[in-house]
Coordinates of C-alpha atoms in Angstrom, one line a residue:
Chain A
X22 CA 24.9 -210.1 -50.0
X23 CA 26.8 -207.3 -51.1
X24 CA 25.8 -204.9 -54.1
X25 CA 28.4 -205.8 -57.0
X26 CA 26.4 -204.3 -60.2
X27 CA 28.8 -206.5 -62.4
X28 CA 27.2 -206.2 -66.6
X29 CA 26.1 -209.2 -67.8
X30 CA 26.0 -211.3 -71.3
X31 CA 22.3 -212.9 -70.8
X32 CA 19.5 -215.2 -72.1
X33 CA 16.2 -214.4 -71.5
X34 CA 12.7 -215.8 -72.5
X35 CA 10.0 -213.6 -72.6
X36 CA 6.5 -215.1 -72.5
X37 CA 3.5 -214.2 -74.6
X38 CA 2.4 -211.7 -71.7
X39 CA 5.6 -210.1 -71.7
X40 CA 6.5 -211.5 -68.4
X41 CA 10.6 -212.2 -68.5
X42 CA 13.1 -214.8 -67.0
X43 CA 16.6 -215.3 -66.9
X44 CA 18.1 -219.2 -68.5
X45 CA 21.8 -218.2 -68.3
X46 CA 24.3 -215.7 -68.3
X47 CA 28.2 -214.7 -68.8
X48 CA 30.0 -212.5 -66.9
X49 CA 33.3 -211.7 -66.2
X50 CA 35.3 -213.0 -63.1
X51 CA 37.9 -211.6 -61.0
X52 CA 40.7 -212.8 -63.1
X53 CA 39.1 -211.9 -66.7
X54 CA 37.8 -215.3 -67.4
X55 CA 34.4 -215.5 -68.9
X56 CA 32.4 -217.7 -66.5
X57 CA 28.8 -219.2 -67.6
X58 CA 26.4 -219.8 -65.3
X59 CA 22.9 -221.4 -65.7
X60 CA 20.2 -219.6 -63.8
X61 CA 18.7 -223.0 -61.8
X62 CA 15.5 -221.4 -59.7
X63 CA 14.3 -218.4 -59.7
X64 CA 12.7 -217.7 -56.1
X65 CA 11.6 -214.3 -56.5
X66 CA 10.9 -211.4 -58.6
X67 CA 10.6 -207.9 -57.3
X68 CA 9.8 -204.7 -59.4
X69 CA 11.4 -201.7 -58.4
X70 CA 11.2 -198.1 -59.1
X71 CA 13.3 -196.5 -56.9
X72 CA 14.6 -192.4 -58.3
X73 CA 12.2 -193.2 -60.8
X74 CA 14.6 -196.0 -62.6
X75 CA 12.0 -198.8 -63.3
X76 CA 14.1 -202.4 -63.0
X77 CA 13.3 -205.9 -62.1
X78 CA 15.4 -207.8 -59.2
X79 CA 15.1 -211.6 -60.0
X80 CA 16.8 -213.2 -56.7
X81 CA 17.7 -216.9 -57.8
X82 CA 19.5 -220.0 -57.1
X83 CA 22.6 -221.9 -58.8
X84 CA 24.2 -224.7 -58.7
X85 CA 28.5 -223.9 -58.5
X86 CA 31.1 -226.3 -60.5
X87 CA 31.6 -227.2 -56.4
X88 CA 28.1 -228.6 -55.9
X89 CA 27.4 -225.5 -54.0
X90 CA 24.5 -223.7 -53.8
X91 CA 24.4 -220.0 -54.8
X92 CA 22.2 -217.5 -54.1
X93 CA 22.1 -214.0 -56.2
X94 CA 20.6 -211.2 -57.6
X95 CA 19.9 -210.3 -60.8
X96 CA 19.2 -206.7 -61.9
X97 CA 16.7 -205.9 -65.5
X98 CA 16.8 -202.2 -66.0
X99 CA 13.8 -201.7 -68.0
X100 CA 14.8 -198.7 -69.8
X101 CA 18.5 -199.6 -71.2
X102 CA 17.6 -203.5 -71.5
X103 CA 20.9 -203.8 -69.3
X104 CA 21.3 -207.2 -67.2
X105 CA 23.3 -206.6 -63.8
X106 CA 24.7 -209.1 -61.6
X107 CA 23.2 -206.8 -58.6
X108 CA 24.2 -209.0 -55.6
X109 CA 25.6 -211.8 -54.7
Chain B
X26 CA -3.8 -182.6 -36.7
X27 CA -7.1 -181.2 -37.9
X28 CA -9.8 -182.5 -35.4
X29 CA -13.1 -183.5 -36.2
X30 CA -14.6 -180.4 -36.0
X31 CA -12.3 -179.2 -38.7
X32 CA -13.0 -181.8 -40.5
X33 CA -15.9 -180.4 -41.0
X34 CA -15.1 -177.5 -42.4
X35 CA -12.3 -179.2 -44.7
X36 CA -15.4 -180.6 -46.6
X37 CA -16.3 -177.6 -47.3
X38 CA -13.6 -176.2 -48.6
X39 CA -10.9 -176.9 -51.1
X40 CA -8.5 -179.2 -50.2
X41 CA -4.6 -178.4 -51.7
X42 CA -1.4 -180.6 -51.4
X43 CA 1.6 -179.1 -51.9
X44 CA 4.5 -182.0 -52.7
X45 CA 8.4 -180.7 -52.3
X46 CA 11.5 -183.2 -52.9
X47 CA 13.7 -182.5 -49.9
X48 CA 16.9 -181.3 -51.1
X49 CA 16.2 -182.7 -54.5
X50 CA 19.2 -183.3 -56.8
X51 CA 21.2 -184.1 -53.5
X52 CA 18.2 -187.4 -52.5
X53 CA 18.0 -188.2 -56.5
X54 CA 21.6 -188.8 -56.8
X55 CA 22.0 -190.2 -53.4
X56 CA 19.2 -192.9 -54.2
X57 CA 21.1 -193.5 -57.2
X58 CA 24.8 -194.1 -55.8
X59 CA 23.5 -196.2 -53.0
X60 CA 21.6 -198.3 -55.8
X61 CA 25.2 -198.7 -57.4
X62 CA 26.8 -200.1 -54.2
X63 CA 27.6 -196.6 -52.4
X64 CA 27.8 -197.7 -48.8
X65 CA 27.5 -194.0 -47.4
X66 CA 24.1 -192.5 -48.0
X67 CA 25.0 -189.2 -48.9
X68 CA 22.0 -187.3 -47.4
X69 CA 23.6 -188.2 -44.5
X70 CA 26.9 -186.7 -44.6
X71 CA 27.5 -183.3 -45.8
X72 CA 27.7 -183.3 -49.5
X73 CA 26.4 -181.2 -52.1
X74 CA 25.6 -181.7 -56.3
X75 CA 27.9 -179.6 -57.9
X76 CA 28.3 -177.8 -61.3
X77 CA 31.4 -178.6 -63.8
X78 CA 34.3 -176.7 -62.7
X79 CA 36.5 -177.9 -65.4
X80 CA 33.9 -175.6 -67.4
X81 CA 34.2 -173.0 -64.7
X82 CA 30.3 -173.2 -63.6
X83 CA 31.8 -175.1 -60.1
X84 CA 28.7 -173.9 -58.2
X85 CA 26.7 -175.8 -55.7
X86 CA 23.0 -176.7 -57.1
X87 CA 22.0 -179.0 -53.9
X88 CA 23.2 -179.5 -50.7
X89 CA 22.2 -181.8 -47.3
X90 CA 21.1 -181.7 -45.1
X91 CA 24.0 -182.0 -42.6
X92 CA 25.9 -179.6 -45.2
X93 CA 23.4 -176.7 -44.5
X94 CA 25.0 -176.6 -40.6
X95 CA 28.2 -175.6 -42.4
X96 CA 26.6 -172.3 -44.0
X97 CA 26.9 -174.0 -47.4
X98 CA 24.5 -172.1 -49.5
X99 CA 22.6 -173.0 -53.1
X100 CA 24.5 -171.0 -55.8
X101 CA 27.9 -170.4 -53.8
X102 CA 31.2 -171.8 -55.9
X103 CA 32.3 -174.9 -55.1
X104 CA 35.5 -173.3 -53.7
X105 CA 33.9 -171.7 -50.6
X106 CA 31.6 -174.6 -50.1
X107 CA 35.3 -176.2 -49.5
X108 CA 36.5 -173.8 -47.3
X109 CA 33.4 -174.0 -45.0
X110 CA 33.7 -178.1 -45.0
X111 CA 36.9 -179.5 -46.1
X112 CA 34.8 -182.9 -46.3
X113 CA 32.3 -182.2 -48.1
X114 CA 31.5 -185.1 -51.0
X115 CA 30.6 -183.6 -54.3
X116 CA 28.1 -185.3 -56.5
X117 CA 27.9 -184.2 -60.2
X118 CA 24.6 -183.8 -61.9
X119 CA 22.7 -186.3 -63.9
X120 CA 19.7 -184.5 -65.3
X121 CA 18.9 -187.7 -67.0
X122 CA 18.0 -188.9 -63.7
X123 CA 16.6 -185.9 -62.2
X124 CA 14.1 -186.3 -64.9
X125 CA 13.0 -190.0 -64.4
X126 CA 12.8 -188.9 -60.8
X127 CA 10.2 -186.1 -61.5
X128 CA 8.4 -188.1 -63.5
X129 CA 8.4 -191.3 -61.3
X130 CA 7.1 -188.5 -58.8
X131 CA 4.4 -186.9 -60.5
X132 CA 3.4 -190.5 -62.0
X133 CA 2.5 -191.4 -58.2
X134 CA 0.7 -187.9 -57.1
X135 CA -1.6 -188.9 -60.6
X136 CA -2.9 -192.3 -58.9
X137 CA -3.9 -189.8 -56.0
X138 CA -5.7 -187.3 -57.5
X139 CA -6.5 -186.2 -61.5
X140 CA -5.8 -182.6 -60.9
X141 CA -1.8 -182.0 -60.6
X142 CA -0.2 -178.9 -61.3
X143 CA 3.5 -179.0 -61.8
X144 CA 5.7 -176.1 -60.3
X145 CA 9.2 -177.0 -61.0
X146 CA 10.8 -180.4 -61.8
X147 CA 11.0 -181.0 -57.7
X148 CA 7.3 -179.6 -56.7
X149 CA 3.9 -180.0 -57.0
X150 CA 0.7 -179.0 -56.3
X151 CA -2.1 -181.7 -55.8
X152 CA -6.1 -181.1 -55.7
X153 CA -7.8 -182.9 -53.4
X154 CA -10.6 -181.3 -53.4
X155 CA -13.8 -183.9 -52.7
X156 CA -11.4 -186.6 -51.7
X157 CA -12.4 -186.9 -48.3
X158 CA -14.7 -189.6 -48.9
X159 CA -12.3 -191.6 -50.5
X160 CA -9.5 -191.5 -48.8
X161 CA -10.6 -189.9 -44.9
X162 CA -9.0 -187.0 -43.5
X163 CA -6.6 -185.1 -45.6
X164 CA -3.8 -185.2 -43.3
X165 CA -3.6 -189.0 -42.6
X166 CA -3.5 -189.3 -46.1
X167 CA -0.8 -187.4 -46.9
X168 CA 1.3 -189.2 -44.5
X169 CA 0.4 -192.0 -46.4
X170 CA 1.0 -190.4 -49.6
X171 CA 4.5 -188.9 -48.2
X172 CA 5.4 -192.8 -46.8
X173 CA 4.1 -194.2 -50.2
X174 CA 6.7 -191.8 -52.4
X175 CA 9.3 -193.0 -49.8
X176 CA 8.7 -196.6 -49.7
X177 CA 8.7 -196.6 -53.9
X178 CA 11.0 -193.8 -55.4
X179 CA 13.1 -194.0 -52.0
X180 CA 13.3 -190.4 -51.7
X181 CA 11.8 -188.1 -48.8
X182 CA 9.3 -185.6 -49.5
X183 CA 7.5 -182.6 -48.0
X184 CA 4.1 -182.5 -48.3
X185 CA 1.5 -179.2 -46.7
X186 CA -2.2 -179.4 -46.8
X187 CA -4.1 -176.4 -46.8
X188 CA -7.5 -175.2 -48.4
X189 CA -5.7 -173.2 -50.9
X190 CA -1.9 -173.8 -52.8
X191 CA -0.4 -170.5 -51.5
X192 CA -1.0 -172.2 -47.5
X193 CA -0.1 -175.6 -48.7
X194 CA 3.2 -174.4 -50.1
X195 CA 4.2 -172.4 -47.0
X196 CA 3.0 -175.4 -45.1
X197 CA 5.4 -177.9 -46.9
X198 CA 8.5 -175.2 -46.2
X199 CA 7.8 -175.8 -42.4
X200 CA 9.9 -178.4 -41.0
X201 CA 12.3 -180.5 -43.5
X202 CA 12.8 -183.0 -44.3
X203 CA 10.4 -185.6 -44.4
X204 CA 7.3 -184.0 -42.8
X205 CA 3.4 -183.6 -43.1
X206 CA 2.4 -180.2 -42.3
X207 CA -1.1 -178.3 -42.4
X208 CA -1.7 -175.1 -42.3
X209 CA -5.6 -174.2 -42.1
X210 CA -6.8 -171.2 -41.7
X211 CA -7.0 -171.1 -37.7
X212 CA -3.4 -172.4 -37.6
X213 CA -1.5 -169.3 -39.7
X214 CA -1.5 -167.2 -36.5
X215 CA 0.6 -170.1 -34.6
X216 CA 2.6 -171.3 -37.7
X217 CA 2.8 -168.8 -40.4
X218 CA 2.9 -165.7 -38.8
X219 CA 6.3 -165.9 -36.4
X220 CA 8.4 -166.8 -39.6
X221 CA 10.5 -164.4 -41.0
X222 CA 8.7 -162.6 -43.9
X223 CA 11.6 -163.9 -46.2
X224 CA 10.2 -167.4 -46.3
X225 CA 7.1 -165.7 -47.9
X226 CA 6.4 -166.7 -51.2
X227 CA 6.9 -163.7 -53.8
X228 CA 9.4 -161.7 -51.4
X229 CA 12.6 -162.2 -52.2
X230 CA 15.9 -160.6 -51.0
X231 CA 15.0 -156.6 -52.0
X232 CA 11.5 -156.4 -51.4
X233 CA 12.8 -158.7 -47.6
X234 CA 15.0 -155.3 -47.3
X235 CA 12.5 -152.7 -48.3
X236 CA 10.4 -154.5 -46.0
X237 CA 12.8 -154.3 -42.4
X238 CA 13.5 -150.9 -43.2
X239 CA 9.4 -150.2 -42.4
X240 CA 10.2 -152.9 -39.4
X241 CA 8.2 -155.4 -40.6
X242 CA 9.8 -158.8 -39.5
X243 CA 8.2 -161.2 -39.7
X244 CA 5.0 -162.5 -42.0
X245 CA 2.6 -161.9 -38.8
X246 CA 3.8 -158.1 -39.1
X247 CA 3.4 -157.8 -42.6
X248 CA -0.2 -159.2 -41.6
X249 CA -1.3 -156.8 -39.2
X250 CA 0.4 -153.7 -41.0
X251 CA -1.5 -151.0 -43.4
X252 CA -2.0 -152.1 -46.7
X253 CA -2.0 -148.9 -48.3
X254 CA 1.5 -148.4 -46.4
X255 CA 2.9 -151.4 -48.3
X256 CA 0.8 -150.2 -51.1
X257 CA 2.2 -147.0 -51.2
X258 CA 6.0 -148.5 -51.2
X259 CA 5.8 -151.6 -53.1
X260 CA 2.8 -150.3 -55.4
X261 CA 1.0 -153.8 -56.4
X262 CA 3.2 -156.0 -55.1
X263 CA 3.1 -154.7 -51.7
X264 CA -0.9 -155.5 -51.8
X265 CA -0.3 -159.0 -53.1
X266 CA 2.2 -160.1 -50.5
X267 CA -0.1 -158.6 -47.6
X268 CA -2.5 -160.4 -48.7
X269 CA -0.5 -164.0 -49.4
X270 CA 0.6 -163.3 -45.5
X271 CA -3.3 -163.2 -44.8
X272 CA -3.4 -166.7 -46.1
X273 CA -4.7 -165.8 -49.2
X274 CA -5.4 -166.9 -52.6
X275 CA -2.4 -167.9 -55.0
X276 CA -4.4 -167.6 -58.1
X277 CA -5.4 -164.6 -59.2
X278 CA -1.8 -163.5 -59.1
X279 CA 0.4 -165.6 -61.1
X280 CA -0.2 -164.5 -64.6
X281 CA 2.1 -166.7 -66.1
X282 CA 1.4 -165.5 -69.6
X283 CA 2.3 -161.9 -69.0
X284 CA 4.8 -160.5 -71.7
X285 CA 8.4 -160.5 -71.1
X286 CA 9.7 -157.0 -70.3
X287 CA 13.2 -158.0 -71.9
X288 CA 15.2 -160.6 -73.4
X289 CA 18.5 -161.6 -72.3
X290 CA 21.3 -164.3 -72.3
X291 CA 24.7 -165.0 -70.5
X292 CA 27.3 -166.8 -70.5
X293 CA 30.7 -167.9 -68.5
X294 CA 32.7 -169.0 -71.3
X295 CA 35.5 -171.9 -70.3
X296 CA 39.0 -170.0 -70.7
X297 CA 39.3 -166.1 -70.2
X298 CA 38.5 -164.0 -73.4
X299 CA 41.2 -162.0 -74.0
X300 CA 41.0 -160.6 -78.0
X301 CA 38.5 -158.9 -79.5
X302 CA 37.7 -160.7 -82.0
X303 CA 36.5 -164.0 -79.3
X304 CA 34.5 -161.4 -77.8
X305 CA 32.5 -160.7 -80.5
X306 CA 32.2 -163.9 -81.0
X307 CA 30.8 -164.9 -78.1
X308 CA 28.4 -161.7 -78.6
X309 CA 27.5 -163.5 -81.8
X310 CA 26.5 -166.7 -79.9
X311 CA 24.4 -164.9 -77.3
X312 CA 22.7 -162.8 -80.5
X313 CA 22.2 -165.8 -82.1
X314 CA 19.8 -166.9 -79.0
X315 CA 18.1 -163.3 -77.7
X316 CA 17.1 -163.2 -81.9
X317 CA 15.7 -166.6 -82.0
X318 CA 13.9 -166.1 -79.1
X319 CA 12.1 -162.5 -80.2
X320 CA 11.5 -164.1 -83.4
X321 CA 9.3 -167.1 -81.7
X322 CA 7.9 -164.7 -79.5
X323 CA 6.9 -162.4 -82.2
X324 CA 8.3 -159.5 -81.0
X325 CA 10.7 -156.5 -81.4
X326 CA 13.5 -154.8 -79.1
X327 CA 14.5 -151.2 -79.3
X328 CA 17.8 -151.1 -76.8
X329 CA 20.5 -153.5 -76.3
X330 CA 22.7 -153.6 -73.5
X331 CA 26.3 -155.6 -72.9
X332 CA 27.3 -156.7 -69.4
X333 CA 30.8 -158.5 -68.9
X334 CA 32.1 -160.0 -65.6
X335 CA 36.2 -159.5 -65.7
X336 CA 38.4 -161.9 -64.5
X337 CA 38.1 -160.5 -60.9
X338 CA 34.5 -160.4 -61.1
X339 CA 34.5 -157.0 -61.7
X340 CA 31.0 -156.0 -63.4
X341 CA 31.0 -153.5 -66.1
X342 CA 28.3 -152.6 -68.9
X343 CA 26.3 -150.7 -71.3
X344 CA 23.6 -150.4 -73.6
X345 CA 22.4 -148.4 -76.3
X346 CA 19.2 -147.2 -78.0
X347 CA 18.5 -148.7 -81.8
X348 CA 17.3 -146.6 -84.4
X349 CA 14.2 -148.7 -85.5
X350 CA 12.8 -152.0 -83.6
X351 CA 14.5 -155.1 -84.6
X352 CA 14.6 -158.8 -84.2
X353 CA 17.3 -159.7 -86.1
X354 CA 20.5 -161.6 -84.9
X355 CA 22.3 -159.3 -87.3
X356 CA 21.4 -156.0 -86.2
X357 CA 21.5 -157.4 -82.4
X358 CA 24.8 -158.2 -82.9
X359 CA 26.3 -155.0 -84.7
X360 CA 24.8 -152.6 -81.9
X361 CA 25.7 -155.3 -78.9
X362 CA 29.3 -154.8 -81.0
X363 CA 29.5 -151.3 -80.9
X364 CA 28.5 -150.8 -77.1
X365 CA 30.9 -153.5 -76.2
X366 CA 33.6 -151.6 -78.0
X367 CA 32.9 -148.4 -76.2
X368 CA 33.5 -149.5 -72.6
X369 CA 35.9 -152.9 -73.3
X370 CA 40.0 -151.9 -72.5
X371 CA 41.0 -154.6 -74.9
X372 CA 43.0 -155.8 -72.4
X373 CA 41.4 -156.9 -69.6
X374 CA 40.3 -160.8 -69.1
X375 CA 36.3 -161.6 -69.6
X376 CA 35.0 -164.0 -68.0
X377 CA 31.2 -163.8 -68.7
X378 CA 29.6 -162.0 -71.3
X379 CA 25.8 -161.1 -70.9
X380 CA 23.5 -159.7 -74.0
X381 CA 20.4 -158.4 -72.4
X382 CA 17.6 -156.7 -74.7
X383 CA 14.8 -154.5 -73.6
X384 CA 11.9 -152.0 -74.5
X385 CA 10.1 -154.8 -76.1
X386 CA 7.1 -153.9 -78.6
X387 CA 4.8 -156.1 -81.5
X388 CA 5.1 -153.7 -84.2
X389 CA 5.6 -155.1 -87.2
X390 CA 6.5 -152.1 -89.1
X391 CA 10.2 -150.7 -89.9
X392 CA 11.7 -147.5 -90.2
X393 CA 14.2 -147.1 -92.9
X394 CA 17.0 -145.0 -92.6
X395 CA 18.0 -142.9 -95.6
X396 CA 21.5 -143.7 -95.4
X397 CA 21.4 -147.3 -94.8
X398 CA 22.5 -149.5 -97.5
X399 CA 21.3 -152.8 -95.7
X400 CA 18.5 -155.0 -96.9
X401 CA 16.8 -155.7 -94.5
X402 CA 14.2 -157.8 -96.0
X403 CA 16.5 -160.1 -97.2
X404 CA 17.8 -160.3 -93.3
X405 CA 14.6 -161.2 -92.2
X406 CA 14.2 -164.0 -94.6
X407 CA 17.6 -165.7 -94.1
X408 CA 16.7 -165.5 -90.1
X409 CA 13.4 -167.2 -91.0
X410 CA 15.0 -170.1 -92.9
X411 CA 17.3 -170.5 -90.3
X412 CA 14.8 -170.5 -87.5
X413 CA 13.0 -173.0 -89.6
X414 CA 15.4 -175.6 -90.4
X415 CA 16.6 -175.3 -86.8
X416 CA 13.1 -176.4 -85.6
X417 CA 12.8 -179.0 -88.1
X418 CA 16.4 -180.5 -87.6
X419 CA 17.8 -179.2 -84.1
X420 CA 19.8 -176.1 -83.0
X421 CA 22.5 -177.6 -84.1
X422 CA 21.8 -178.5 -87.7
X423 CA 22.9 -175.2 -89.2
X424 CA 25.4 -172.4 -87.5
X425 CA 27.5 -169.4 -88.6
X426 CA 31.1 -170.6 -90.2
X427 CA 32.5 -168.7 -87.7
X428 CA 31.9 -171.4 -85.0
X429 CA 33.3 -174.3 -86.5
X430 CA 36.5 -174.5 -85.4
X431 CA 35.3 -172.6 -82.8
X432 CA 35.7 -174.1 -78.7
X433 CA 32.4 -171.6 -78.1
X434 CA 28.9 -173.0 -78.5
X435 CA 27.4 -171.4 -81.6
X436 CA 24.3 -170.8 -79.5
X437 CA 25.4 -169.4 -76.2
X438 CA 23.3 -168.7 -72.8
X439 CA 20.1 -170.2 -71.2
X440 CA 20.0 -173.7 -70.2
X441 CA 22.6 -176.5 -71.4
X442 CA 20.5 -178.5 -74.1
X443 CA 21.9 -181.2 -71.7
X444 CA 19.4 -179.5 -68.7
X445 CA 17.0 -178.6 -71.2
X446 CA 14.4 -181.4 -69.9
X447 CA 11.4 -179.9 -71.2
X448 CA 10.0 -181.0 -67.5
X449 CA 9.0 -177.1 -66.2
X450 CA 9.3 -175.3 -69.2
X451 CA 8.8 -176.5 -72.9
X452 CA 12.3 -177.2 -74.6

């Protein structure tokens, strides 16, 4: 996987003990098109604090429009409530 | 490795860690590019953090590693770092992040231990006093500690244990980056002593100087030699470093509340000053900070002396003797107008301007002068108000006229309010 850091458009739920999770996001392809993808599994969450920037790395799983599955990376920086496509 | 024997006498005793960030604006911004993608680490290629030359302070803050074998030195202009390494990658500062970093830092050293003391934003001291029982021998757990801060913050620290913090912070200066050293009381001999005495703490480049020309080298010399020698030199200071090179105690020496011997701010302004009228304008700035800062200290200056830096880095000055004691931005600013006059060409390009105040005293009475038509009382007041709304609202919230269509900061010198992080010092 390779680190893109692409800004994303997200839905989140966040449960009554504050724990979060990613239902869907937009983001913005290669040729400008807005592209919507539903986050499908989410196989792990990993809380980072590396030079003292506290974020969230949700790795999860999607389905494509080609009945392919995806694996990926989502960032949650904690401090600017910013969504990142990290890696895919 | 302390052995068990020592051990034993580590209970004893007090038990000091002294935490350093290796190279630390370099690893903090390095972690952060290779969190945004950067393929090349940049502590391992020669690369420094470097001011903003469009605003003319292009001077190197950090370096590498690898960028030390090219001579590159802390403070140099960017220029010369250039000429030494053609290659070298420069970084700019995000103090924003240096911050975080700190804090992130000093957040784990408080799961360690209750009793931190914070040096600067990239070093701390650490008690662990008693903590033997916890945690088992103090060096094994600073490893730990060291792999801990690595594993989590993903920068590489120093870290020296010692039984007091002037040991421990010599010990953490020993081998970089990314090492455990000790530095007990039987190991100074082996470790401390063949270092040059410049790594000592407290002697810097003149007193290093004053020191080779009484051929003491090294910290083992300055040891073994008289005291009342370095005593009869160096006065006081000459019996405090001898006895830091002895291994001992920090404490008694750092009187961090002792009274400022003098006030004084500088600045490089972006363009070349040229007129007369931008200098004393940039006089008025740096006025406008010395006169805030001896009003919230409380005190009075009695001499004020201009320094400017030409174009060619030429350095000229001058200073001059007030009739009464003052605090006033006002009065600073007439008399640091009237020596600048005295010595300035008109002609020649400035590129920093320096306001520096001394012979500092807390009287709070005023001399009047017989001939002077200024009320001074009414000075006084206006400087209060304006002190006060500034710490209500923000520096910013009220300024001189002058500056508004000004390109000069209306508050020149010190620290950037952009580097003011309130992390070492209060903002």
């Amino acid at each position: 996987m390779d680190i893109k850091n692409i800004p994303l458009q997200m839905f989140h739920v966040t449960s009554t003990t504050g724990e979060i999770r990613p239902i869907q996001f937009r983001r913005e392809t290669e040729n400008h098109t807005v592209q919507t993808v539903k986050v499908d599994e989410i196989l792990s969450i990993k809380e980072n604090n590396y030079a003292g920037i506290n974020d969230f790395v949700f790795t999860c799983k999607s389905m494509s429009e080609d009945n392919i599955e995806e694996l990926y990376e989502l960032r949650y920086i904690v401090k600017t409530h910013k969504w990142l496509l990290y890696r895919m | 490795m302390a052995s068990v024997q020592n051990v034993g006498e580590c209970m004893k005793e007090n038990i000091y860690y002294h935490v350093d960030v290796n190279s630390a604006f370099l690893s903090w911004s390095a972690v952060k590019e290779k969190l945004n993608g950067s393929v090349v680490d940049y502590r391992d290629i020669p690369s420094v953090v470097g001011g903003d030359q469009e605003k003319r302070h292009g001077i190197v803050l950090a370096k590498s590693t690898p960028a030390k074998k090219y001579k590159i030195q802390t403070g140099e202009p960017l220029t010369d770092a250039l000429r030494k390494c053609p290659d070298l990658a420069i970084l700019q500062p995000d103090y924003d992040l240096y911050v975080g970093c700190s804090r992130a830092l000093i957040q784990i050293l408080s799961d360690v231990s209750p009793d931190i003391e914070q040096y600067s934003i990239d070093e701390a001291w650490v008690n662990m006093t008693g903590m033997e029982g916890l945690y088992g021998s103090p060096v094994i757990m600073a490893e730990q500690l060291k792999n801990r801060i690595f594993e989590e913050l993903g920068f590489s620290v120093n870290i020296g244990v010692s039984r007091n913090k002037l040991l421990a912070k010599m010990a953490s200066e020993l081998r970089k980056p990314n090492f455990v050293h000790s530095l007990f009381t039987w190991e100074i001999k082996q470790k401390m002593w063949p270092l040059p005495v410049r790594e000592l703490f407290y002697v810097g480049g003149r007193t290093e100087k004053k020191l080779h020309k009484l051929g003491i080298q090294t910290i083992g010399d300055l040891a073994n030699s008289d005291v009342n020698v370095l005593k009869a030199h160096m006065k006081k200071h000459g019996e405090i470093i001898h006895r830091y090179a002895n291994g001992g105690e920090l404490e008694p020496f750092i009187a961090s509340d002792a009274p400022n011997k003098g006030y004084g701010n500088s600045v490089t302004v972006p363009f070349d000053v040229t007129d007369r009228n931008t200098a004393h304008q940039v006089l008025l700035s740096l006025c406008e900070t010395i006169g805030t800062r001896l009003r919230v200290d409380k005190v009075k200056i009695s001499c004020v002396s201009v320094s400017i830096r030409t174009f060619d880095f030429q350095q000229a000055g001058q200073q001059a003797q007030l009739f009464s004691p003052t605090n006033t931005t006002e009065e600073i600013f007439r008399a640091a107008c009237n020596v600048f006059d005295k010595f300035w060409d008109g002609r020649t390009s400035i590129r920093q301007v320096g306001v520096h105040t001394t012979k500092v005293n807390n009287s709070t009475a005023r001399q009047y002068n017989l001939f002077d038509m200024d009320k001074y009382d009414r000075i006084e007041k206006l400087d209060e108000a304006v002190d006060n709304i500034r710490e209500r609202y923000g520096e910013d919230a009220i300024m001189r006229a002058c500056f508004l269509q000004s390109k000069l900061g209306h508050m020149a010198g010190g620290i950037d309010s952009g580097k003011r992080t309130g992390m070492t010092k209060p903002v």
